Amino acid sequence: MTELFEQFDCDTQHRMQAIFSSIFVLQNRMQTAGEKLQTEISMKQWLLLAMTECCPEPRTLTNIGNLMGCSRQNVKKLALALEKKGFVHLLLSSNNSVLVQPTEEVQRYAEEIGERHMKALSLLFSDFSEEEIGQLFSLYSKLYVGLERIESYVEELD
């Protein structure tokens, strides 16, 4: 990855391309490392559980999918796998949407794997000061705003 950043550190356009590409590389590498860190569920299943915790009521497949940035169908596939493992219950609501309800198994798993997750986060951000973490958080917020502009642009193309 160092070579990519050195090669593309010549002007703003190339830097933007390197950042864009590196987001996908980071995602792939973090998923691979994460699935070695925790073997009971996949990283995408873990993300679904994490987003379910953050999701305001009702915790439907659609609402969780919106938080995760993926389709209702993808969330359903992940949720069905988690249901088989005892991590969630899928319930049909009165308006025919599917609700995701975490079970006590999530708490057990969080307690079991929590120390590993905290160590992994510590290792990932060990070269950052608190100020830099705040800056990165702010910059990521700006990436999401830019992504929303791309999504609007794509909708206009249709």
mmCIF file of N, CA and C in Angstrom, residues 12-74:
data_model
loop_
_atom_site.group_PDB
_atom_site.id
_atom_site.type_symbol
_atom_site.label_atom_id
_atom_site.label_comp_id
_atom_site.label_asym_id
_atom_site.label_seq_id
_atom_site.Cartn_x
_atom_site.Cartn_y
_atom_site.Cartn_z
ATOM 1 N N THR A 12 -3.431 16.452 -6.618
ATOM 2 C CA THR A 12 -4.702 16.208 -5.932
ATOM 3 C C THR A 12 -5.513 15.104 -6.604
ATOM 4 N N GLN A 13 -5.578 15.108 -7.919
ATOM 5 C CA GLN A 13 -6.368 14.097 -8.645
ATOM 6 C C GLN A 13 -5.854 12.684 -8.336
ATOM 7 N N HIS A 14 -4.556 12.508 -8.370
ATOM 8 C CA HIS A 14 -3.978 11.191 -8.080
ATOM 9 C C HIS A 14 -4.163 10.809 -6.610
ATOM 10 N N ARG A 15 -4.053 11.790 -5.719
ATOM 11 C CA ARG A 15 -4.272 11.510 -4.296
ATOM 12 C C ARG A 15 -5.715 11.054 -4.054
ATOM 13 N N MET A 16 -6.671 11.708 -4.709
ATOM 14 C CA MET A 16 -8.076 11.297 -4.559
ATOM 15 C C MET A 16 -8.267 9.867 -5.058
ATOM 16 N N GLN A 17 -7.636 9.512 -6.180
ATOM 17 C CA GLN A 17 -7.728 8.152 -6.703
ATOM 18 C C GLN A 17 -7.120 7.145 -5.725
ATOM 19 N N ALA A 18 -5.998 7.505 -5.116
ATOM 20 C CA ALA A 18 -5.346 6.608 -4.155
ATOM 21 C C ALA A 18 -6.212 6.422 -2.908
ATOM 22 N N ILE A 19 -6.798 7.500 -2.419
ATOM 23 C CA ILE A 19 -7.686 7.402 -1.253
ATOM 24 C C ILE A 19 -8.879 6.528 -1.578
ATOM 25 N N PHE A 20 -9.505 6.772 -2.720
ATOM 26 C CA PHE A 20 -10.678 6.003 -3.140
ATOM 27 C C PHE A 20 -10.340 4.513 -3.220
ATOM 28 N N SER A 21 -9.252 4.181 -3.880
ATOM 29 C CA SER A 21 -8.838 2.776 -4.015
ATOM 30 C C SER A 21 -8.510 2.159 -2.667
ATOM 31 N N SER A 22 -7.850 2.933 -1.828
ATOM 32 C CA SER A 22 -7.412 2.384 -0.546
ATOM 33 C C SER A 22 -8.582 2.068 0.375
ATOM 34 N N ILE A 23 -9.698 2.751 0.222
ATOM 35 C CA ILE A 23 -10.877 2.445 1.039
ATOM 36 C C ILE A 23 -11.300 1.000 0.813
ATOM 37 N N PHE A 24 -11.284 0.558 -0.437
ATOM 38 C CA PHE A 24 -11.668 -0.825 -0.755
ATOM 39 C C PHE A 24 -10.622 -1.814 -0.250
ATOM 40 N N VAL A 25 -9.358 -1.450 -0.387
ATOM 41 C CA VAL A 25 -8.289 -2.328 0.095
ATOM 42 C C VAL A 25 -8.379 -2.466 1.616
ATOM 43 N N LEU A 26 -8.579 -1.345 2.313
ATOM 44 C CA LEU A 26 -8.723 -1.381 3.769
ATOM 45 C C LEU A 26 -9.907 -2.257 4.175
ATOM 46 N N GLN A 27 -11.021 -2.106 3.482
ATOM 47 C CA GLN A 27 -12.208 -2.888 3.807
ATOM 48 C C GLN A 27 -11.923 -4.374 3.661
ATOM 49 N N ASN A 28 -11.273 -4.754 2.570
ATOM 50 C CA ASN A 28 -10.954 -6.170 2.350
ATOM 51 C C ASN A 28 -10.002 -6.700 3.421
ATOM 52 N N ARG A 29 -8.985 -5.933 3.717
ATOM 53 C CA ARG A 29 -7.994 -6.383 4.704
ATOM 54 C C ARG A 29 -8.590 -6.429 6.107
ATOM 55 N N MET A 30 -9.430 -5.446 6.459
ATOM 56 C CA MET A 30 -10.062 -5.447 7.775
ATOM 57 C C MET A 30 -11.037 -6.615 7.903
ATOM 58 N N GLN A 31 -11.753 -6.918 6.819
ATOM 59 C CA GLN A 31 -12.672 -8.051 6.868
ATOM 60 C C GLN A 31 -11.906 -9.360 7.059
ATOM 61 N N THR A 32 -10.825 -9.528 6.334
ATOM 62 C CA THR A 32 -10.011 -10.745 6.458
ATOM 63 C C THR A 32 -9.440 -10.875 7.870
ATOM 64 N N ALA A 33 -8.860 -9.802 8.380
ATOM 65 C CA ALA A 33 -8.296 -9.841 9.736
ATOM 66 C C ALA A 33 -9.390 -10.054 10.773
ATOM 67 N N GLY A 34 -10.517 -9.391 10.594
ATOM 68 C CA GLY A 34 -11.619 -9.512 11.539
ATOM 69 C C GLY A 34 -12.177 -10.913 11.607
ATOM 70 N N GLU A 35 -12.219 -11.590 10.474
ATOM 71 C CA GLU A 35 -12.759 -12.945 10.465
ATOM 72 C C GLU A 35 -11.774 -13.962 11.037
ATOM 73 N N LYS A 36 -10.512 -13.575 11.139
ATOM 74 C CA LYS A 36 -9.548 -14.402 11.869
ATOM 75 C C LYS A 36 -9.636 -14.116 13.364
ATOM 76 N N LEU A 37 -10.002 -12.897 13.690
ATOM 77 C CA LEU A 37 -10.141 -12.463 15.074
ATOM 78 C C LEU A 37 -11.355 -13.103 15.741
ATOM 79 N N GLN A 38 -12.430 -13.193 14.994
ATOM 80 C CA GLN A 38 -13.672 -13.774 15.507
ATOM 81 C C GLN A 38 -14.151 -14.807 14.501
ATOM 82 N N THR A 39 -14.335 -16.012 14.922
ATOM 83 C CA THR A 39 -14.667 -17.079 13.976
ATOM 84 C C THR A 39 -16.111 -17.550 14.079
ATOM 85 N N GLU A 40 -16.828 -17.099 15.092
ATOM 86 C CA GLU A 40 -18.201 -17.564 15.288
ATOM 87 C C GLU A 40 -19.174 -16.947 14.282
ATOM 88 N N ILE A 41 -18.931 -15.691 13.926
ATOM 89 C CA ILE A 41 -19.766 -15.009 12.935
ATOM 90 C C ILE A 41 -18.860 -14.246 11.978
ATOM 91 N N SER A 42 -19.385 -13.927 10.801
ATOM 92 C CA SER A 42 -18.610 -13.164 9.819
ATOM 93 C C SER A 42 -18.604 -11.684 10.207
ATOM 94 N N MET A 43 -17.718 -10.926 9.601
ATOM 95 C CA MET A 43 -17.659 -9.490 9.864
ATOM 96 C C MET A 43 -18.939 -8.804 9.404
ATOM 97 N N LYS A 44 -19.518 -9.259 8.318
ATOM 98 C CA LYS A 44 -20.772 -8.652 7.859
ATOM 99 C C LYS A 44 -21.903 -8.966 8.828
ATOM 100 N N GLN A 45 -21.892 -10.165 9.400
ATOM 101 C CA GLN A 45 -22.885 -10.495 10.416
ATOM 102 C C GLN A 45 -22.659 -9.645 11.667
ATOM 103 N N TRP A 46 -21.388 -9.441 12.042
ATOM 104 C CA TRP A 46 -21.075 -8.575 13.169
ATOM 105 C C TRP A 46 -21.579 -7.157 12.902
ATOM 106 N N LEU A 47 -21.370 -6.659 11.676
ATOM 107 C CA LEU A 47 -21.826 -5.316 11.325
ATOM 108 C C LEU A 47 -23.342 -5.219 11.450
ATOM 109 N N LEU A 48 -24.052 -6.244 11.018
ATOM 110 C CA LEU A 48 -25.507 -6.232 11.156
ATOM 111 C C LEU A 48 -25.897 -6.115 12.630
ATOM 112 N N LEU A 49 -25.242 -6.873 13.502
ATOM 113 C CA LEU A 49 -25.542 -6.785 14.933
ATOM 114 C C LEU A 49 -25.234 -5.387 15.469
ATOM 115 N N ALA A 50 -24.105 -4.831 15.063
ATOM 116 C CA ALA A 50 -23.720 -3.490 15.526
ATOM 117 C C ALA A 50 -24.717 -2.439 15.033
ATOM 118 N N MET A 51 -25.145 -2.528 13.790
ATOM 119 C CA MET A 51 -26.092 -1.566 13.241
ATOM 120 C C MET A 51 -27.483 -1.746 13.853
ATOM 121 N N THR A 52 -27.820 -2.982 14.222
ATOM 122 C CA THR A 52 -29.097 -3.226 14.885
ATOM 123 C C THR A 52 -29.131 -2.488 16.219
ATOM 124 N N GLU A 53 -28.007 -2.505 16.929
ATOM 125 C CA GLU A 53 -27.916 -1.786 18.203
ATOM 126 C C GLU A 53 -28.129 -0.291 18.010
ATOM 127 N N CYS A 54 -27.614 0.267 16.899
ATOM 128 C CA CYS A 54 -27.699 1.707 16.639
ATOM 129 C C CYS A 54 -29.013 2.117 15.996
ATOM 130 N N CYS A 55 -29.711 1.164 15.422
ATOM 131 C CA CYS A 55 -30.902 1.462 14.623
ATOM 132 C C CYS A 55 -32.061 1.914 15.507
ATOM 133 N N PRO A 56 -32.649 3.072 15.186
ATOM 134 C CA PRO A 56 -33.844 3.469 15.935
ATOM 135 C C PRO A 56 -35.010 2.535 15.585
ATOM 136 N N GLU A 57 -35.968 2.456 16.477
ATOM 137 C CA GLU A 57 -37.155 1.622 16.231
ATOM 138 C C GLU A 57 -37.934 2.194 15.057
ATOM 139 N N PRO A 58 -38.536 1.377 14.258
ATOM 140 C CA PRO A 58 -38.514 -0.085 14.277
ATOM 141 C C PRO A 58 -37.246 -0.608 13.611
ATOM 142 N N ARG A 59 -36.710 -1.659 14.168
ATOM 143 C CA ARG A 59 -35.477 -2.261 13.651
ATOM 144 C C ARG A 59 -35.838 -3.255 12.558
ATOM 145 N N THR A 60 -36.203 -2.711 11.409
ATOM 146 C CA THR A 60 -36.599 -3.542 10.272
ATOM 147 C C THR A 60 -35.390 -3.854 9.404
ATOM 148 N N LEU A 61 -35.561 -4.862 8.554
ATOM 149 C CA LEU A 61 -34.494 -5.194 7.601
ATOM 150 C C LEU A 61 -34.144 -3.980 6.751
ATOM 151 N N THR A 62 -35.154 -3.232 6.335
ATOM 152 C CA THR A 62 -34.941 -2.052 5.485
ATOM 153 C C THR A 62 -34.164 -0.972 6.232
ATOM 154 N N ASN A 63 -34.576 -0.675 7.465
ATOM 155 C CA ASN A 63 -33.900 0.377 8.235
ATOM 156 C C ASN A 63 -32.455 0.006 8.551
ATOM 157 N N ILE A 64 -32.233 -1.250 8.885
ATOM 158 C CA ILE A 64 -30.864 -1.697 9.161
ATOM 159 C C ILE A 64 -30.045 -1.660 7.870
ATOM 160 N N GLY A 65 -30.642 -2.073 6.764
ATOM 161 C CA GLY A 65 -29.960 -2.018 5.471
ATOM 162 C C GLY A 65 -29.547 -0.602 5.104
ATOM 163 N N ASN A 66 -30.414 0.364 5.404
ATOM 164 C CA ASN A 66 -30.068 1.762 5.132
ATOM 165 C C ASN A 66 -28.840 2.187 5.929
ATOM 166 N N LEU A 67 -28.767 1.769 7.182
ATOM 167 C CA LEU A 67 -27.587 2.091 7.998
ATOM 168 C C LEU A 67 -26.334 1.398 7.483
ATOM 169 N N MET A 68 -26.505 0.147 7.046
ATOM 170 C CA MET A 68 -25.356 -0.631 6.570
ATOM 171 C C MET A 68 -24.936 -0.256 5.154
ATOM 172 N N GLY A 69 -25.810 0.423 4.430
ATOM 173 C CA GLY A 69 -25.505 0.776 3.049
ATOM 174 C C GLY A 69 -25.706 -0.388 2.104
ATOM 175 N N CYS A 70 -26.658 -1.265 2.421
ATOM 176 C CA CYS A 70 -26.930 -2.402 1.538
ATOM 177 C C CYS A 70 -28.427 -2.669 1.468
ATOM 178 N N SER A 71 -28.793 -3.576 0.609
ATOM 179 C CA SER A 71 -30.204 -3.839 0.360
ATOM 180 C C SER A 71 -30.858 -4.627 1.479
ATOM 181 N N ARG A 72 -32.158 -4.554 1.521
ATOM 182 C CA ARG A 72 -32.962 -5.326 2.458
ATOM 183 C C ARG A 72 -32.698 -6.819 2.275
ATOM 184 N N GLN A 73 -32.546 -7.241 1.016
ATOM 185 C CA GLN A 73 -32.310 -8.652 0.720
ATOM 186 C C GLN A 73 -30.981 -9.136 1.303
ATOM 187 N N ASN A 74 -29.944 -8.305 1.206
ATOM 188 C CA ASN A 74 -28.649 -8.675 1.785
ATOM 189 C C ASN A 74 -28.733 -8.773 3.305
#
